[in-house]
Tab-separated table of C-alpha atoms in Angstrom:
chain	number	residue	atom	x	y	z
A	28	UNK	CA	39.690	106.256	212.728
A	29	UNK	CA	38.642	103.867	209.926
A	30	UNK	CA	36.451	100.786	210.445
A	31	UNK	CA	39.450	98.533	209.932
A	32	UNK	CA	41.545	100.367	212.528
A	33	UNK	CA	38.654	100.256	214.984
A	34	UNK	CA	38.280	96.492	214.547
A	35	UNK	CA	42.052	96.022	214.890
A	36	UNK	CA	41.986	97.953	218.167
A	37	UNK	CA	39.254	95.574	219.363
A	38	UNK	CA	41.613	92.597	218.867
A	39	UNK	CA	40.146	90.940	215.743
A	40	UNK	CA	42.446	89.064	213.350
A	41	UNK	CA	43.561	91.321	210.420
A	42	UNK	CA	42.803	88.628	207.809
A	43	UNK	CA	39.264	88.116	209.163
A	44	UNK	CA	38.738	91.894	209.299
A	45	UNK	CA	39.652	92.198	205.613
A	46	UNK	CA	37.367	89.281	204.793
A	47	UNK	CA	34.466	90.808	206.736
A	48	UNK	CA	34.875	94.248	205.142
A	49	UNK	CA	34.959	92.649	201.708
A	50	UNK	CA	31.931	90.457	202.396
A	51	UNK	CA	29.891	93.428	203.699
A	52	UNK	CA	31.167	95.673	200.892
A	53	UNK	CA	32.390	98.197	203.471
A	54	UNK	CA	28.803	98.973	204.484
A	55	UNK	CA	29.774	99.997	208.003
A	56	UNK	CA	31.279	98.986	211.318
A	57	UNK	CA	28.253	97.110	212.682
A	58	UNK	CA	27.736	94.778	209.635
A	59	UNK	CA	31.448	93.947	209.619
A	60	UNK	CA	31.387	93.185	213.351
A	61	UNK	CA	28.290	90.999	212.958
A	62	UNK	CA	29.993	89.094	210.163
A	63	UNK	CA	33.104	88.559	212.286
A	64	UNK	CA	31.080	87.207	215.199
A	65	UNK	CA	28.950	84.944	212.984
A	66	UNK	CA	31.942	83.429	211.161
A	67	UNK	CA	34.531	83.359	213.952
A	68	UNK	CA	34.674	79.543	213.920
A	69	UNK	CA	34.846	79.144	210.151
A	70	UNK	CA	38.162	78.985	208.255
A	71	UNK	CA	38.969	81.898	205.979
A	72	UNK	CA	38.707	80.753	202.324
A	73	UNK	CA	41.590	81.717	200.034
A	74	UNK	CA	41.085	83.751	196.868
A	75	UNK	CA	41.782	80.682	194.717
A	76	UNK	CA	39.204	78.600	196.608
A	77	UNK	CA	36.553	81.330	196.213
A	78	UNK	CA	37.175	81.570	192.464
A	79	UNK	CA	37.246	77.782	191.999
A	80	UNK	CA	34.027	77.281	193.977
A	81	UNK	CA	32.296	80.110	192.160
A	82	UNK	CA	33.306	78.841	188.720
A	83	UNK	CA	32.396	75.259	189.567
A	84	UNK	CA	28.953	76.338	190.759
A	85	UNK	CA	28.450	78.315	187.553
A	86	UNK	CA	29.409	75.279	185.423
A	87	UNK	CA	27.160	72.995	187.489
A	88	UNK	CA	24.203	75.342	187.102
A	89	UNK	CA	24.766	75.588	183.332
A	90	UNK	CA	24.863	71.810	183.031
A	91	UNK	CA	21.777	71.478	185.186
A	92	UNK	CA	19.762	73.993	183.188
A	93	UNK	CA	20.881	72.574	179.793
A	94	UNK	CA	19.879	69.045	180.830
A	95	UNK	CA	16.497	70.216	182.153
A	96	UNK	CA	17.020	68.592	185.558
A	97	UNK	CA	15.464	71.443	187.524
A	98	UNK	CA	12.622	69.808	189.436
A	99	UNK	CA	10.502	70.445	192.475
A	100	UNK	CA	12.898	68.501	194.711
A	101	UNK	CA	15.170	71.540	194.672
A	102	UNK	CA	12.412	73.708	196.073
A	103	UNK	CA	11.305	73.992	199.680
A	104	UNK	CA	7.859	74.708	200.954
A	105	UNK	CA	9.040	77.728	202.898
A	106	UNK	CA	11.723	79.932	201.386
A	107	UNK	CA	14.288	82.103	203.142
A	108	UNK	CA	13.981	85.847	202.732
A	109	UNK	CA	16.631	88.537	203.258
A	110	UNK	CA	15.088	91.142	205.563
A	111	UNK	CA	17.499	93.824	204.323
A	112	UNK	CA	17.007	93.601	200.554
A	113	UNK	CA	13.895	91.405	200.215
A	114	UNK	CA	15.437	88.691	198.079
A	115	UNK	CA	13.969	85.185	198.456
A	116	UNK	CA	16.107	82.036	198.360
A	117	UNK	CA	15.206	78.390	197.918
A	118	UNK	CA	17.781	76.964	200.357
A	119	UNK	CA	19.928	77.860	203.300
A	120	UNK	CA	23.056	77.423	201.162
A	121	UNK	CA	21.853	80.089	198.728
A	122	UNK	CA	21.038	82.422	201.603
A	123	UNK	CA	24.493	81.935	203.127
A	124	UNK	CA	26.106	82.596	199.785
A	125	UNK	CA	24.110	85.811	199.485
A	126	UNK	CA	25.156	86.814	203.020
A	127	UNK	CA	28.839	86.403	202.193
A	128	UNK	CA	28.565	88.362	198.963
A	129	UNK	CA	26.372	91.203	200.268
A	130	UNK	CA	27.208	91.318	203.959
A	131	UNK	CA	23.530	91.048	204.860
A	132	UNK	CA	22.885	89.026	207.980
A	133	UNK	CA	19.160	89.533	208.639
A	134	UNK	CA	17.116	86.598	207.246
A	135	UNK	CA	13.678	85.166	208.066
A	136	UNK	CA	11.567	82.252	206.988
A	137	UNK	CA	9.000	83.066	204.317
A	138	UNK	CA	5.818	81.419	203.224
A	139	UNK	CA	6.482	82.593	199.677
A	140	UNK	CA	6.867	79.627	197.377
A	141	UNK	CA	9.504	79.960	194.699
A	142	UNK	CA	8.004	78.814	191.436
A	143	UNK	CA	10.016	76.681	189.018
A	144	UNK	CA	11.772	78.592	186.284
A	145	UNK	CA	9.924	79.074	183.020
A	146	UNK	CA	11.612	78.308	179.728
A	147	UNK	CA	12.311	82.018	179.201
A	148	UNK	CA	13.740	82.321	182.709
A	149	UNK	CA	15.872	79.227	182.142
A	150	UNK	CA	17.241	80.711	178.933
A	151	UNK	CA	17.908	84.055	180.630
A	152	UNK	CA	19.589	82.359	183.567
A	153	UNK	CA	21.641	80.194	181.236
A	154	UNK	CA	22.742	83.247	179.265
A	155	UNK	CA	23.685	85.025	182.472
A	156	UNK	CA	25.723	82.081	183.717
A	157	UNK	CA	27.471	81.676	180.376
A	158	UNK	CA	28.318	85.370	180.349
A	159	UNK	CA	29.817	85.095	183.829
A	160	UNK	CA	31.845	82.072	182.760
A	161	UNK	CA	33.039	83.869	179.612
A	162	UNK	CA	34.140	86.860	181.704
A	163	UNK	CA	36.069	84.612	184.067
A	164	UNK	CA	37.720	82.757	181.191
A	165	UNK	CA	38.654	86.051	179.492
A	166	UNK	CA	40.210	87.315	182.719
A	167	UNK	CA	42.115	84.063	183.123
A	168	UNK	CA	43.254	84.262	179.486
A	169	UNK	CA	44.692	87.731	180.142
A	170	UNK	CA	46.534	86.455	183.192
A	171	UNK	CA	47.883	83.488	181.195
A	172	UNK	CA	48.986	85.778	178.343
A	173	UNK	CA	50.790	88.054	180.782
A	174	UNK	CA	52.518	85.077	182.404
A	175	UNK	CA	53.507	83.666	179.014
A	176	UNK	CA	54.939	87.028	177.975
A	177	UNK	CA	56.961	87.258	181.184
A	178	UNK	CA	58.207	83.680	180.729
A	179	UNK	CA	59.200	84.399	177.125
A	180	UNK	CA	61.127	87.479	178.231
A	181	UNK	CA	62.942	85.375	180.811
A	182	UNK	CA	63.770	82.721	178.190
A	183	UNK	CA	65.131	85.344	175.793
A	184	UNK	CA	67.254	86.943	178.498
A	185	UNK	CA	68.603	83.539	179.485
A	186	UNK	CA	69.459	82.853	175.839
A	187	UNK	CA	71.220	86.215	175.500
A	188	UNK	CA	73.196	85.638	178.691
A	189	UNK	CA	74.205	82.192	177.479
A	190	UNK	CA	75.317	83.623	174.116
A	191	UNK	CA	77.381	86.336	175.818
A	192	UNK	CA	79.068	83.798	178.085
A	193	UNK	CA	79.927	81.669	175.034
A	194	UNK	CA	81.361	84.688	173.177
A	195	UNK	CA	83.461	85.656	176.196
A	196	UNK	CA	84.823	82.117	176.463
A	197	UNK	CA	85.695	82.092	172.747
A	198	UNK	CA	87.415	85.486	173.031
A	199	UNK	CA	89.476	84.276	175.998
A	200	UNK	CA	90.434	81.106	174.117
A	201	UNK	CA	91.534	83.141	171.074
A	202	UNK	CA	93.545	85.445	173.323
A	203	UNK	CA	95.171	82.438	174.965
A	204	UNK	CA	96.064	80.944	171.578
A	205	UNK	CA	97.520	84.263	170.366
A	206	UNK	CA	99.637	84.542	173.529
A	207	UNK	CA	100.866	80.970	173.053
A	208	UNK	CA	101.820	81.694	169.431
A	209	UNK	CA	103.648	84.868	170.488
A	210	UNK	CA	105.667	82.938	173.092
A	211	UNK	CA	106.469	80.204	170.583
A	212	UNK	CA	107.569	82.818	168.046
A	213	UNK	CA	109.858	84.481	170.588
A	214	UNK	CA	111.314	81.128	171.603
A	215	UNK	CA	111.889	80.178	167.949
A	216	UNK	CA	113.574	83.525	167.267
A	217	UNK	CA	115.788	83.123	170.326
A	218	UNK	CA	116.695	79.558	169.330
A	219	UNK	CA	117.511	80.641	165.756
A	220	UNK	CA	119.618	83.524	167.020
A	221	UNK	CA	121.486	81.205	169.378
A	222	UNK	CA	122.154	78.715	166.562
A	223	UNK	CA	123.310	81.491	164.267
A	224	UNK	CA	125.567	82.894	166.967
A	225	UNK	CA	127.051	79.442	167.527
A	226	UNK	CA	127.703	79.065	163.800
A	227	UNK	CA	129.409	82.463	163.712
A	228	UNK	CA	131.434	81.556	166.786
A	229	UNK	CA	132.541	78.353	165.086
A	230	UNK	CA	133.468	80.314	161.957
A	231	UNK	CA	135.483	82.797	163.983
A	232	UNK	CA	137.204	80.005	165.869
A	233	UNK	CA	138.155	78.301	162.612
A	234	UNK	CA	139.354	81.622	161.193
A	235	UNK	CA	141.415	82.311	164.314
A	236	UNK	CA	142.902	78.833	164.174
A	237	UNK	CA	143.754	79.246	160.481
A	238	UNK	CA	145.280	82.654	161.197
A	239	UNK	CA	147.417	81.235	164.000
A	240	UNK	CA	148.572	78.320	161.844
A	241	UNK	CA	149.359	80.709	159.007
A	242	UNK	CA	151.308	82.978	161.341
A	243	UNK	CA	153.268	79.985	162.619
A	244	UNK	CA	154.024	78.850	159.071
A	245	UNK	CA	155.081	82.332	157.999
A	246	UNK	CA	157.194	82.709	161.131
A	247	UNK	CA	158.958	79.408	160.508
A	248	UNK	CA	159.682	80.361	156.900
A	249	UNK	CA	161.077	83.743	157.848
A	250	UNK	CA	163.280	82.207	160.502
A	251	UNK	CA	164.766	79.820	157.978
A	252	UNK	CA	165.643	82.598	155.508
A	253	UNK	CA	166.828	85.333	157.910
A	254	UNK	CA	167.437	83.876	161.342
A	255	UNK	CA	167.646	86.747	163.878
A	256	UNK	CA	165.654	89.728	162.601
A	257	UNK	CA	162.113	88.526	161.686
A	258	UNK	CA	161.438	86.888	165.078
A	259	UNK	CA	159.850	90.004	166.574
A	260	UNK	CA	157.637	90.542	163.501
A	261	UNK	CA	156.192	87.029	163.554
A	262	UNK	CA	155.419	87.052	167.319
A	263	UNK	CA	153.830	90.319	168.397
A	264	UNK	CA	153.537	90.710	172.152
A	265	UNK	CA	150.151	90.395	173.890
A	266	UNK	CA	148.227	93.667	174.408
A	267	UNK	CA	149.781	95.385	171.357
A	268	UNK	CA	147.724	98.519	170.570
A	269	UNK	CA	148.650	98.526	166.906
A	270	UNK	CA	145.895	98.543	164.263
A	271	UNK	CA	147.442	95.301	162.966
A	272	UNK	CA	146.363	93.385	166.081
A	273	UNK	CA	144.428	90.255	164.969
A	274	UNK	CA	142.016	90.634	167.915
A	275	UNK	CA	139.637	93.494	168.669
A	276	UNK	CA	138.057	93.724	172.103
A	277	UNK	CA	134.657	95.438	172.070
A	278	UNK	CA	132.358	96.647	174.855
A	279	UNK	CA	128.795	97.211	173.601
A	280	UNK	CA	126.491	99.358	175.720
A	281	UNK	CA	122.756	98.774	175.195
A	282	UNK	CA	120.291	101.641	174.856
A	283	UNK	CA	117.447	99.489	176.273
A	284	UNK	CA	119.266	99.013	179.580
A	285	UNK	CA	121.046	96.067	181.066
A	286	UNK	CA	124.683	95.125	181.582
A	287	UNK	CA	127.167	96.049	178.782
A	288	UNK	CA	128.256	93.201	176.537
A	289	UNK	CA	131.977	92.485	176.174
A	290	UNK	CA	133.689	90.156	173.727
A	291	UNK	CA	136.887	89.806	171.640
A	292	UNK	CA	136.406	89.517	167.859
A	293	UNK	CA	138.860	88.787	165.057
A	294	UNK	CA	139.827	92.136	163.567
A	295	UNK	CA	138.690	91.000	160.122
A	296	UNK	CA	135.106	90.525	161.364
A	297	UNK	CA	132.563	93.139	160.258
A	298	UNK	CA	130.164	95.202	162.310
A	299	UNK	CA	127.429	92.952	160.859
A	300	UNK	CA	129.020	90.067	162.762
A	301	UNK	CA	128.897	92.168	165.916
A	302	UNK	CA	125.205	92.995	165.217
A	303	UNK	CA	124.375	89.292	164.909
A	304	UNK	CA	126.060	88.602	168.241
A	305	UNK	CA	124.148	91.453	169.967
A	306	UNK	CA	120.843	90.181	168.520
A	307	UNK	CA	121.563	86.679	169.840
A	308	UNK	CA	122.266	88.043	173.315
A	309	UNK	CA	119.278	90.420	173.510
A	310	UNK	CA	116.033	89.783	171.575
A	311	UNK	CA	115.141	93.492	171.707
A	312	UNK	CA	117.637	94.020	168.883
A	313	UNK	CA	117.326	92.972	165.241
A	314	UNK	CA	120.389	92.308	163.140
A	315	UNK	CA	118.897	94.246	160.190
A	316	UNK	CA	118.038	97.400	162.135
A	317	UNK	CA	120.618	97.695	164.927
A	318	UNK	CA	123.080	100.611	164.594
A	319	UNK	CA	126.379	101.322	166.358
A	320	UNK	CA	128.026	104.561	167.414
A	321	UNK	CA	131.441	105.190	168.960
A	322	UNK	CA	131.943	107.558	171.874
A	323	UNK	CA	135.463	108.686	171.037
A	324	UNK	CA	135.670	109.933	168.460
A	325	UNK	CA	131.880	110.455	168.347
A	326	UNK	CA	130.596	108.731	165.229
A	327	UNK	CA	127.565	106.739	164.011
A	328	UNK	CA	128.418	103.976	161.550
A	329	UNK	CA	126.407	103.855	158.308
A	330	UNK	CA	124.992	100.712	156.729
A	331	UNK	CA	127.929	100.637	154.285
A	332	UNK	CA	130.395	100.931	157.162
A	333	UNK	CA	128.593	98.054	158.916
A	334	UNK	CA	129.891	95.805	156.120
A	335	UNK	CA	133.508	96.852	156.725
A	336	UNK	CA	135.867	95.038	159.083
A	337	UNK	CA	136.596	96.215	162.588
A	338	UNK	CA	140.118	97.062	161.479
A	339	UNK	CA	138.853	99.153	158.532
A	340	UNK	CA	136.485	101.042	160.846
A	341	UNK	CA	139.412	101.927	163.169
A	342	UNK	CA	138.116	99.907	166.128
A	343	UNK	CA	141.229	97.722	166.560
A	344	UNK	CA	142.595	96.798	169.114
A	345	UNK	CA	139.675	97.886	171.415
A	346	UNK	CA	136.656	100.176	171.394
A	347	UNK	CA	133.397	101.063	173.133
A	348	UNK	CA	130.214	101.064	171.034
A	349	UNK	CA	126.664	102.208	171.766
A	350	UNK	CA	123.942	99.893	170.271
A	351	UNK	CA	120.546	101.298	169.356
């Protein structure tokens, strides 16, 4: 069992045990126990307090030596001697300091008088104190440099994180703008197709009206010249399946899915007119690329045939087309 474990089993405070072992430089169980008993009423100094007190004492001694204020008032008639190592000290404070550093606790009064320092001893002591101070400052400089490096790394990481967040926000904003433009483009295309379909519907309506008025005029003229016979020619019955029917009823089935489209067109309309109507009803189709095919007889209409009328393509009076 180690000295520390033994002292812990005896009920001493762990912090005081560590302090005692450090002060006695791990010289054994008995010195550590003596130190604990002698300092049981004293507060445990922190590491910062020890360093501050040590450095302040070094600075004070340097200042004292440089100013030449070392006089006999600092000396005592009887010195204090360490019985363990033989060192002699001017004051009780110096002896206590030595006890804490070395762990020695056996002291006695001595009749040895400590002589004032000579000039050479002052210079040597001053050099020693300055060296100690330089070592402490160098150690502190290393600690400060390490802290500064860590702080700089943290600042750089924070800057990188901030830059990444800004880039992500810009990317999301650009994506949002692109989506908005795409929706606006689709809405504009749908609006244009609807307007174009309305124009075509108006054209067809005017053409149908003109055709009806023309048929009425021609029927009236024929009745005047030959009363009985031409009546049936001028007024064909509804639902006539002849290729001369002025109306063509189409059902367009979509390859992209959805309900079939059904509408009646003037027979003199072209398949291009039908393509424009399909494009206005379903934005998945484009008037310049849509193609039609009939199921019976099976046939795919070419681009030249798209320009022909429904009557010329043999779709009158009704037909079923597949759009793709």
